[in-house]
C-alpha cells in the first residue's frame, strides 16, 4: 500500500487495529440448542477481559500517571455493569444471534443513550464504554487484548482510520514501532506530532484499516511512504537489512551532535528544535539544538476538560526554560482551533480559516492573559521569547502587544519578576503577513516563517485533507517567492528571521533555504542532525545563484531538476 510518508525509517512488526469506526462484526443466527454454549462463550470472554484488566492494574509501573489506575478501575466497573455484562446474554437467548452481534446491538443502544446525556463529563465516558466493549469483542473474535500500560508495544504497528493530534500525544507515553492511518496529510498536526515520536509512520493509506487484519505482519517504510502486508521471506530479509542500515546511519549522525553547524565556507547556521510538550526537552537537548525555536503550547490544552491555569502553565514553561539551561526558548502562544480543539466533542469545529490561534486568543482575552502572564513569569528563569501564531494585520499586532502590556502590568502590580526585555515575535504563516511585512518588521522583535500554514493558505490546500495532499507543494513558485521575499526583506532590515515549518526539517530543502539567505532553522529534534549534515557539506558561494535561478523558474519539472542539481 502506498501513502504519504511522515517519519523516516523502517519498522517491522505486527498490526494492532485501532477501531474508531464502530464495531465491525458479522451477524448470524445460532440453533436454539447452541444458545447456552454461545452465552457461555460470551461469559468466558467477559472473564478473560476481567482477568486482563486486573493484571494490567497490577502491572502499572510506579512512575505511570495516576490516571492509569483510575482508568482501569472505571473499565472494570463498566465491564461488570449489567448493561454490558448481562443484557447481551438476554439478547443471545431471545434473538438467537451470535455473541458478537449481541454485544454490538447492546453497545450501540448504550452509546445512543450516551449521546443524549446533558452532562459533558458523563457523555465523554462514552469512549470508555467503547474501549471496554471492543476489548470484549476482540476476545470473542479470538484477538488478543491491547495493553495500554505494558511495554509489550515495542513490536506493534498501530493501524487506524484516523488519529487526532490529541490521540498521538497520548501515544507519546507508550512505545510502538510505527503507526499508519488511512487519512491525513504530511503537514497535518497529527503528522507533525507523529514525527516527534520519532517512529516510522505513513498516513493517507486510504484502506489500511479495512484491509489489514489484527496481527498481520507488516513492514512500514516511513521514508517511501509504503506498507508491505504479509511480506514473503525474501522481502522481509531485504527490509531487515535496510532497517539495520538505517540504524547504522542514525548512529553515525549522532556523532554530529556537538559539531557546530557551519557551512564549508565558514558561515554559521543556527539549528533549533520544535517541541510540543515539556517532556520533549530531553530530545531537543540530545539533538544538540541551539535552543527551542518553537514550543507549540496548545498541546498543554488538549486531552482535558478544563484549560490549564496560570500556575500550571508557568510550571510547564519554566520546566522547558530550565531544561534548556540558558539556551533560548521561543514559546508560541496557543494555536488552538482548526484541527486542535480544546474539546472536540463540545466545541464547534473551527475551520482552518476560522477562529484559530491569535484570533481565538483575542476573542478570549482572559484565557490569553493567563497564558501571557505564565510565559512572562517563566522568562525570569532563562532566555525566553514570545511567538504569536497567525498574525495577519496591524490592528491584530497592536491588540496583541496591548495584551502583553496588560499582562506585564498585572505582574508588576503583583511584584512578580519577569524578564523586562522579553522579545515578542510573529509567525509569518498567512500570505497577507508575508506580503505586508513592513509593519511586522517595525513592530516586532523577530519573525518565524510557518511554512506549513503559509503553503496551506497560499495554495488553498487544507493541510489535513488527504484528498488534496498531493497538491500540497512546498516547491510551488508562489510559495518559494513568498519565502524568499520574507527572508530577504527581514534580513535587509536586520530583523532576525527563522523558518519553523516542516520545510526547515527537510534536508532536501536545506540548501535552497540557505540560498535564500536563511541562517536560522527550527525543526523537530529528529530531523536536526540530518539537516546539520547537509549544512556541513554545503558551500554558500555556489548556492545563492542556483537558488535565485529556481525563483525565476515556474515549470515544476525544471524546478525539481534544479533542486536535484543544488543537492548534488
Ligand atoms: C507552520 O504553520 O508552519 C507552523 C510551524 O505552525 P503549525 O505547524 O503549528 O501550524
Ligand atoms: Mg502554523
XYZ file of C-alpha atoms and ligand atoms in Angstrom:
579
model
C 0.000 0.000 0.000
C 1.184 3.475 -0.792
C 0.539 6.533 1.330
C 2.219 9.735 2.372
C 5.475 9.337 4.341
C 5.565 11.133 7.668
C 8.607 9.987 9.502
C 11.548 8.131 8.004
C 12.900 4.714 8.901
C 11.692 1.167 8.691
C 9.519 -0.704 11.161
C 8.709 -4.404 11.067
C 6.040 -5.672 13.395
C 2.540 -6.977 13.991
C -0.570 -4.957 13.198
C -2.727 -3.709 16.006
C -6.012 -2.262 14.759
C -7.372 0.781 16.485
C -11.082 0.698 15.925
C -12.631 4.100 15.832
C -15.229 3.323 13.271
C -17.599 1.308 15.426
C -17.612 -2.382 15.948
C -17.457 -4.212 12.677
C -18.894 -7.698 13.172
C -20.863 -10.366 11.398
C -24.424 -11.345 12.339
C -25.602 -14.935 12.216
C -28.402 -16.993 13.703
C -27.494 -19.857 16.008
C -29.534 -23.043 16.541
C -31.671 -22.936 19.677
C -29.733 -25.743 21.332
C -26.477 -23.854 20.946
C -27.732 -20.731 22.714
C -26.397 -21.863 26.083
C -22.967 -22.541 24.589
C -22.995 -19.109 22.933
C -23.838 -17.465 26.243
C -21.012 -19.429 27.864
C -18.654 -18.167 25.151
C -19.700 -14.608 25.934
C -19.203 -15.187 29.666
C -15.760 -16.641 29.051
C -14.798 -13.532 27.091
C -16.010 -11.332 29.941
C -13.986 -13.373 32.423
C -10.843 -13.166 30.299
C -11.153 -9.407 29.892
C -11.785 -9.065 33.618
C -8.584 -11.009 34.252
C -6.663 -8.934 31.688
C -7.749 -5.662 33.226
C -6.859 -6.866 36.715
C -3.443 -7.969 35.556
C -2.871 -4.626 33.883
C -3.942 -2.917 37.087
C -1.302 -4.863 38.984
C 1.423 -4.129 36.422
C 1.145 -0.350 36.349
C 4.680 0.973 36.724
C 5.182 3.211 39.772
C 6.082 6.194 37.592
C 2.964 5.946 35.401
C 0.455 8.798 35.581
C -2.073 8.307 38.381
C -4.953 8.306 35.946
C -3.951 4.884 34.655
C -5.198 3.171 37.803
C -8.436 5.119 37.922
C -8.870 4.487 34.229
C -8.620 0.716 34.640
C -10.944 0.756 37.659
C -13.502 2.569 35.581
C -13.137 -0.011 32.823
C -13.635 -2.840 35.296
C -16.779 -1.131 36.565
C -18.156 -0.755 33.068
C -17.316 -4.372 32.287
C -19.201 -5.623 35.329
C -22.219 -3.399 34.842
C -25.332 -5.372 33.951
C -25.965 -3.236 30.889
C -22.820 -4.637 29.337
C -22.381 -7.976 31.091
C -25.949 -9.219 31.320
C -28.007 -7.591 28.576
C -26.090 -9.283 25.708
C -26.800 -12.713 27.263
C -30.525 -11.928 27.133
C -30.184 -10.837 23.523
C -28.427 -14.096 22.615
C -31.190 -16.069 24.319
C -34.131 -14.200 22.806
C -32.801 -13.418 19.363
C -30.586 -16.492 18.956
C -27.786 -14.471 17.458
C -24.028 -14.811 17.840
C -22.384 -13.269 20.898
C -20.510 -10.639 18.858
C -23.737 -9.397 17.359
C -25.486 -9.297 20.733
C -22.630 -7.275 22.153
C -22.721 -4.893 19.221
C -26.501 -4.383 19.450
C -26.294 -3.677 23.162
C -23.268 -1.383 22.827
C -24.927 0.602 20.063
C -28.047 1.037 22.215
C -25.899 2.170 25.141
C -23.992 4.648 23.034
C -27.279 6.092 21.752
C -28.228 6.808 25.360
C -24.858 8.431 25.997
C -25.440 10.884 23.188
C -28.494 12.155 24.995
C -26.771 12.799 28.321
C -26.573 16.507 29.065
C -23.633 16.346 31.439
C -20.499 16.732 29.325
C -18.284 14.695 31.649
C -20.611 11.705 31.689
C -21.178 11.968 27.974
C -17.483 11.675 27.395
C -17.336 8.361 29.231
C -18.807 7.016 26.030
C -15.309 6.390 24.762
C -14.580 4.227 27.810
C -17.651 2.114 27.084
C -16.424 1.720 23.508
C -12.983 0.658 24.659
C -14.342 -1.943 27.078
C -16.814 -3.290 24.535
C -14.048 -3.516 21.927
C -11.857 -5.423 24.329
C -14.606 -7.996 24.875
C -15.273 -8.057 21.159
C -11.647 -8.720 20.317
C -11.660 -11.532 22.771
C -14.744 -13.070 21.210
C -13.088 -12.763 17.837
C -10.027 -14.541 19.156
C -7.796 -11.469 19.072
C -5.526 -10.644 21.941
C -6.262 -7.621 24.098
C -4.247 -4.464 23.770
C -2.404 -3.415 26.847
C -2.134 0.321 27.310
C 0.451 0.221 30.077
C 2.784 -2.661 29.457
C 5.974 -2.270 27.473
C 4.996 -5.033 25.098
C 4.022 -2.467 22.456
C 7.534 -2.350 21.069
C 6.894 -4.525 18.034
C 3.371 -3.213 17.495
C 2.291 -1.204 14.499
C -0.843 0.804 15.131
C -3.312 0.768 12.263
C -6.013 3.418 12.494
C -8.532 5.003 10.198
C -7.581 8.396 11.580
C -5.852 9.831 14.615
C -6.172 13.282 16.089
C -3.165 15.224 17.371
C -4.598 14.520 20.834
C -4.503 10.744 20.194
C -0.911 10.873 19.079
C 0.104 12.884 22.118
C -1.249 10.026 24.221
C 0.941 7.607 22.316
C 3.956 9.537 23.477
C 3.591 7.629 26.734
C 3.879 4.224 25.110
C 6.316 2.538 22.833
C 5.182 1.487 19.417
C 7.230 0.524 16.425
C 5.192 2.550 13.993
C 1.746 3.793 13.095
C -0.195 4.092 9.889
C -3.513 5.748 9.071
C -5.991 5.978 6.222
C -6.449 9.735 6.472
C -4.087 12.654 6.995
C -1.678 14.905 5.153
C 2.055 15.185 5.630
C 1.922 18.529 7.447
C -1.286 17.883 9.367
C -0.725 18.377 13.060
C -1.207 14.659 13.513
C 1.727 14.009 11.212
C 3.841 16.639 12.935
C 3.316 15.118 16.352
C 3.924 11.706 14.848
C 7.268 12.919 13.585
C 8.166 13.925 17.108
C 7.553 10.338 18.259
C 10.468 9.519 16.041
C 8.983 6.290 14.722
C 8.416 5.433 11.071
C 4.877 6.281 10.059
C 2.753 6.608 6.953
C -0.586 8.406 6.542
C -3.223 8.698 3.787
C -3.205 4.951 3.020
C -6.980 5.052 2.364
C -7.843 1.379 3.004
C -5.284 0.144 5.513
C -7.733 -0.091 8.394
C -10.115 -2.101 6.263
C -7.628 -4.421 4.547
C -5.181 -5.158 7.333
C -6.150 -7.815 9.859
C -5.126 -7.845 13.508
C -1.722 -9.433 13.944
C -0.753 -9.252 10.252
C 2.982 -8.959 9.787
C 3.743 -5.501 8.385
C 6.724 -3.642 7.033
C 6.389 0.135 7.247
C 8.773 2.105 5.078
C 8.409 5.585 6.541
C 10.805 7.085 4.009
C 8.954 5.940 0.893
C 5.501 6.010 2.477
C 4.940 2.327 1.756
C 3.421 -0.512 3.756
C 4.001 -4.160 2.891
C 1.417 -6.545 4.338
C 2.380 -10.160 5.000
C 5.749 -9.969 3.181
C 7.423 -13.045 1.679
C 10.672 -14.183 3.350
C 12.810 -12.590 0.655
C 11.236 -9.132 1.087
C 11.367 -9.491 4.832
C 15.056 -10.264 4.748
C 15.785 -7.346 2.464
C 13.913 -4.959 4.753
C 15.684 -6.277 7.830
C 18.940 -5.352 6.142
C 17.639 -1.912 5.189
C 16.460 -1.400 8.754
C 19.913 -2.299 10.007
C 21.480 0.110 7.518
C 19.143 2.884 8.615
C 20.096 2.346 12.236
C 23.801 2.476 11.386
C 23.289 5.787 9.612
C 21.437 7.196 12.573
C 24.282 6.167 14.825
C 26.734 7.941 12.554
C 24.594 11.067 12.591
C 24.555 11.103 16.378
C 28.271 11.850 16.288
C 27.444 15.262 14.825
C 25.575 16.294 17.949
C 28.284 18.598 19.284
C 29.626 19.760 15.932
C 28.822 23.398 15.108
C 26.515 23.859 12.138
C 28.893 25.710 9.815
C 28.998 25.640 6.020
C 32.153 24.729 4.092
C 32.791 28.448 3.604
C 32.555 29.025 7.357
C 29.097 30.576 7.669
C 27.412 29.656 10.948
C 23.806 28.477 10.926
C 21.579 28.190 13.964
C 19.574 24.990 14.353
C 16.842 24.987 16.961
C 14.197 22.461 17.953
C 10.391 22.388 17.792
C 8.648 20.801 20.768
C 5.084 20.069 21.830
C 5.376 19.167 25.497
C 7.838 19.986 28.303
C 8.971 16.337 28.245
C 10.315 16.875 24.718
C 13.156 18.999 26.064
C 15.245 15.861 26.594
C 15.072 15.039 22.890
C 15.871 18.628 21.970
C 18.967 18.520 24.162
C 20.024 15.144 22.787
C 19.842 16.517 19.246
C 22.279 19.286 20.144
C 19.718 22.032 19.364
C 20.873 25.605 19.975
C 17.550 26.419 21.624
C 13.815 25.904 21.226
C 12.634 27.766 18.143
C 9.002 26.724 18.531
C 7.200 25.403 21.596
C 3.661 24.578 20.426
C 1.960 25.263 23.766
C -1.523 24.333 22.558
C -0.714 20.700 23.310
C -0.929 21.543 27.007
C -4.577 22.344 26.397
C -5.557 19.089 24.655
C -6.895 15.845 26.153
C -8.568 17.596 29.078
C -11.860 19.208 30.004
C -10.568 22.446 31.509
C -7.803 24.758 30.370
C -4.594 24.846 32.409
C -4.387 27.724 34.907
C -1.607 30.281 35.242
C 0.434 28.316 37.773
C 0.195 25.065 35.844
C 1.262 26.764 32.637
C 4.028 28.631 34.408
C 5.413 25.356 35.776
C 5.330 23.808 32.308
C 7.093 26.774 30.676
C 9.642 27.065 33.464
C 10.419 23.381 33.116
C 11.338 23.955 29.473
C 13.291 27.142 30.171
C 15.249 25.488 32.969
C 15.660 22.306 30.962
C 17.346 24.230 28.167
C 19.882 25.514 30.622
C 20.446 29.039 29.334
C 19.675 28.340 25.663
C 16.842 30.484 24.250
C 13.278 29.171 24.373
C 10.658 30.548 21.986
C 7.226 29.923 23.442
C 4.402 30.235 20.955
C 1.062 31.304 22.399
C -1.560 28.626 21.908
C -2.586 27.857 18.333
C -5.922 26.238 19.131
C -8.861 25.874 16.761
C -8.934 24.132 13.368
C -7.588 20.612 13.958
C -6.594 21.293 17.581
C -9.801 21.773 19.515
C -9.747 22.088 23.282
C -12.768 19.863 23.447
C -13.760 18.426 20.086
C -16.997 16.964 21.427
C -18.326 20.253 22.673
C -16.755 22.990 20.620
C -17.973 23.717 17.151
C -15.019 22.737 14.974
C -13.413 25.879 13.598
C -12.068 25.591 10.099
C -8.522 26.474 9.101
C -9.946 29.818 8.004
C -11.876 30.278 11.232
C -11.345 31.310 14.805
C -7.895 29.864 15.244
C -4.629 30.817 17.015
C -4.288 34.555 17.777
C -7.836 35.125 16.549
C -9.108 32.855 19.285
C -6.744 34.482 21.818
C -8.003 37.972 21.001
C -11.536 36.657 21.228
C -10.886 35.172 24.677
C -8.650 37.789 26.316
C -8.908 36.276 29.808
C -7.539 32.943 28.669
C -4.874 34.751 26.638
C -3.786 36.888 29.603
C -3.432 33.788 31.780
C -1.011 32.356 29.251
C 0.907 35.598 28.735
C 1.431 36.001 32.488
C 2.586 32.393 32.768
C 5.133 32.856 29.966
C 6.362 36.155 31.386
C 6.869 34.526 34.783
C 8.886 31.730 33.193
C 11.123 34.317 31.482
C 12.651 35.079 34.876
C 14.335 31.646 34.784
C 16.128 31.834 31.431
C 16.125 33.399 27.976
C 12.508 33.311 26.804
C 10.760 34.804 23.778
C 7.061 35.031 22.944
C 5.971 33.965 19.467
C 2.464 34.754 18.223
C 0.786 32.499 15.635
C -1.371 33.552 12.659
C -0.965 37.328 12.952
C -2.191 38.978 9.800
C -2.784 42.709 10.270
C -1.644 45.819 12.097
C -4.737 46.008 14.343
C -4.079 42.422 15.444
C -0.434 43.197 16.171
C -1.437 46.262 18.187
C -4.086 44.380 20.150
C -1.648 41.572 20.889
C 1.017 43.971 22.106
C -1.670 45.657 24.200
C -2.440 42.350 25.919
C 1.248 41.722 26.562
C 1.494 45.189 28.152
C -1.534 44.375 30.276
C -0.042 41.047 31.407
C 3.214 42.816 32.318
C 1.248 45.389 34.300
C -0.575 42.587 36.178
C 2.755 41.069 37.188
C 4.222 44.463 38.090
C 1.199 45.035 40.350
C 1.764 41.632 41.946
C 5.525 42.338 42.149
C 6.281 39.135 40.307
C 9.635 39.117 38.496
C 9.954 38.562 34.757
C 12.408 39.492 32.004
C 11.584 43.125 31.208
C 13.456 42.874 27.929
C 11.452 39.871 26.675
C 11.056 39.871 22.886
C 7.742 39.422 21.080
C 7.835 37.919 17.608
C 5.370 36.821 14.973
C 4.850 33.746 12.896
C 4.673 34.614 9.210
C 2.243 31.991 8.019
C -0.502 33.885 6.240
C 0.311 35.248 2.759
C -1.049 38.657 3.831
C 1.620 38.858 6.544
C 4.360 37.845 4.117
C 3.280 40.498 1.616
C 2.646 43.293 4.121
C 5.820 42.524 6.036
C 6.941 46.087 6.814
C 4.551 46.506 9.749
C 5.728 43.212 11.208
C 9.339 44.289 10.901
C 8.587 47.632 12.513
C 6.549 46.412 15.419
C 8.043 43.059 16.354
C 11.437 41.836 17.538
C 11.739 38.691 15.428
C 9.899 36.670 12.792
C 9.478 32.981 12.117
C 8.021 31.597 8.889
C 5.468 28.844 9.407
C 5.716 27.163 6.047
C 3.020 24.603 6.861
C 0.302 27.195 7.058
C 1.909 29.535 4.554
C 1.628 26.761 1.955
C -1.877 25.822 3.066
C -3.140 29.383 2.733
C -1.192 30.293 -0.399
C -2.310 27.237 -2.344
C -5.763 26.930 -0.722
C -4.949 23.337 0.281
C -6.368 22.150 3.592
C -3.305 20.596 5.211
C -5.414 17.968 6.995
C -7.317 16.830 3.924
C -5.738 13.781 2.320
C -7.818 14.136 -0.844
C -5.762 17.203 -1.747
C -2.496 16.304 -0.049
C -0.897 15.510 -3.419
C -1.407 19.176 -4.351
C 0.396 20.440 -1.251
C 3.637 21.652 -2.788
C 6.468 23.445 -0.962
C 8.127 23.965 -4.351
C 5.233 25.881 -5.879
C 6.784 29.044 -7.384
C 4.396 31.256 -5.381
C 5.468 29.606 -2.132
C 9.165 29.886 -2.935
C 8.809 33.550 -3.837
C 6.938 34.383 -0.652
C 9.526 32.622 1.491
C 12.470 34.186 -0.338
C 10.825 37.611 -0.122
C 10.287 37.352 3.637
C 13.832 36.141 4.314
C 15.365 38.824 2.121
C 13.236 41.711 3.395
C 13.649 40.808 7.051
C 17.401 40.213 6.713
C 17.882 43.533 4.899
C 16.108 45.251 7.790
C 18.315 43.441 10.294
C 15.333 41.573 11.740
C 16.023 38.009 12.959
C 14.168 35.596 10.699
C 13.726 31.832 11.121
C 11.754 29.086 9.417
C 9.975 26.731 11.821
C 7.586 24.883 9.485
C 8.280 21.372 8.226
C 10.351 22.738 5.339
C 13.069 23.657 7.844
C 13.443 19.987 8.781
C 13.616 18.617 5.245
C 17.275 18.073 4.307
C 16.270 18.171 0.635
C 15.336 21.840 1.130
C 18.199 22.902 3.407
C 20.400 24.245 0.617
C 17.517 26.028 -1.055
C 16.676 27.858 2.171
C 20.346 28.645 2.759
C 20.435 30.019 -0.775
C 17.508 32.312 0.049
C 19.626 33.663 2.898
C 18.152 31.739 5.825
C 20.504 31.265 8.784
C 18.043 30.136 11.462
C 16.126 26.873 11.237
C 13.804 25.294 13.780
C 12.590 21.712 13.353
C 11.718 18.515 15.098
C 14.730 17.234 17.002
C 14.573 14.009 14.990
C 15.429 15.996 11.864
C 18.145 18.201 13.237
C 21.262 16.117 12.673
C 20.375 15.277 9.097
C 19.922 18.969 8.346
C 23.196 19.720 10.118
C 24.980 17.145 7.981
C 23.623 18.861 4.891
C 24.861 22.254 6.124
C 28.322 20.872 6.855
C 28.512 19.693 3.233
C 27.271 22.950 1.673
C 29.131 25.818 0.083
C 27.111 29.035 0.189
C 29.155 30.670 -2.562
C 27.620 28.330 -5.119
C 24.164 28.009 -3.665
C 22.950 31.614 -3.886
C 22.962 31.759 -7.695
C 21.260 28.399 -8.046
C 18.539 29.381 -5.565
C 17.934 32.620 -7.487
C 17.571 30.642 -10.671
C 14.941 28.478 -9.005
C 12.986 31.612 -8.089
C 12.768 32.535 -11.764
C 11.515 29.088 -12.753
C 7.855 28.168 -12.961
C 7.976 24.776 -14.640
C 7.677 22.085 -11.917
C 9.887 19.536 -13.726
C 12.589 22.116 -14.236
C 12.292 23.172 -10.591
C 12.764 19.598 -9.460
C 15.781 19.090 -11.653
C 17.294 22.377 -10.426
C 16.734 21.239 -6.852
C 18.401 17.911 -7.589
C 21.364 19.817 -9.036
C 21.507 22.048 -5.973
C 21.617 18.987 -3.738
C 24.077 17.036 -5.873
C 3.592 26.277 10.492
O 2.437 26.611 10.184
O 4.487 26.068 9.651
C 3.963 26.092 11.899
C 5.206 25.925 12.264
O 2.956 26.062 12.821
P 1.966 24.818 12.986
O 2.504 23.684 12.176
O 1.905 24.514 14.431
O 0.688 25.367 12.438
Mg 1.105 27.283 11.710
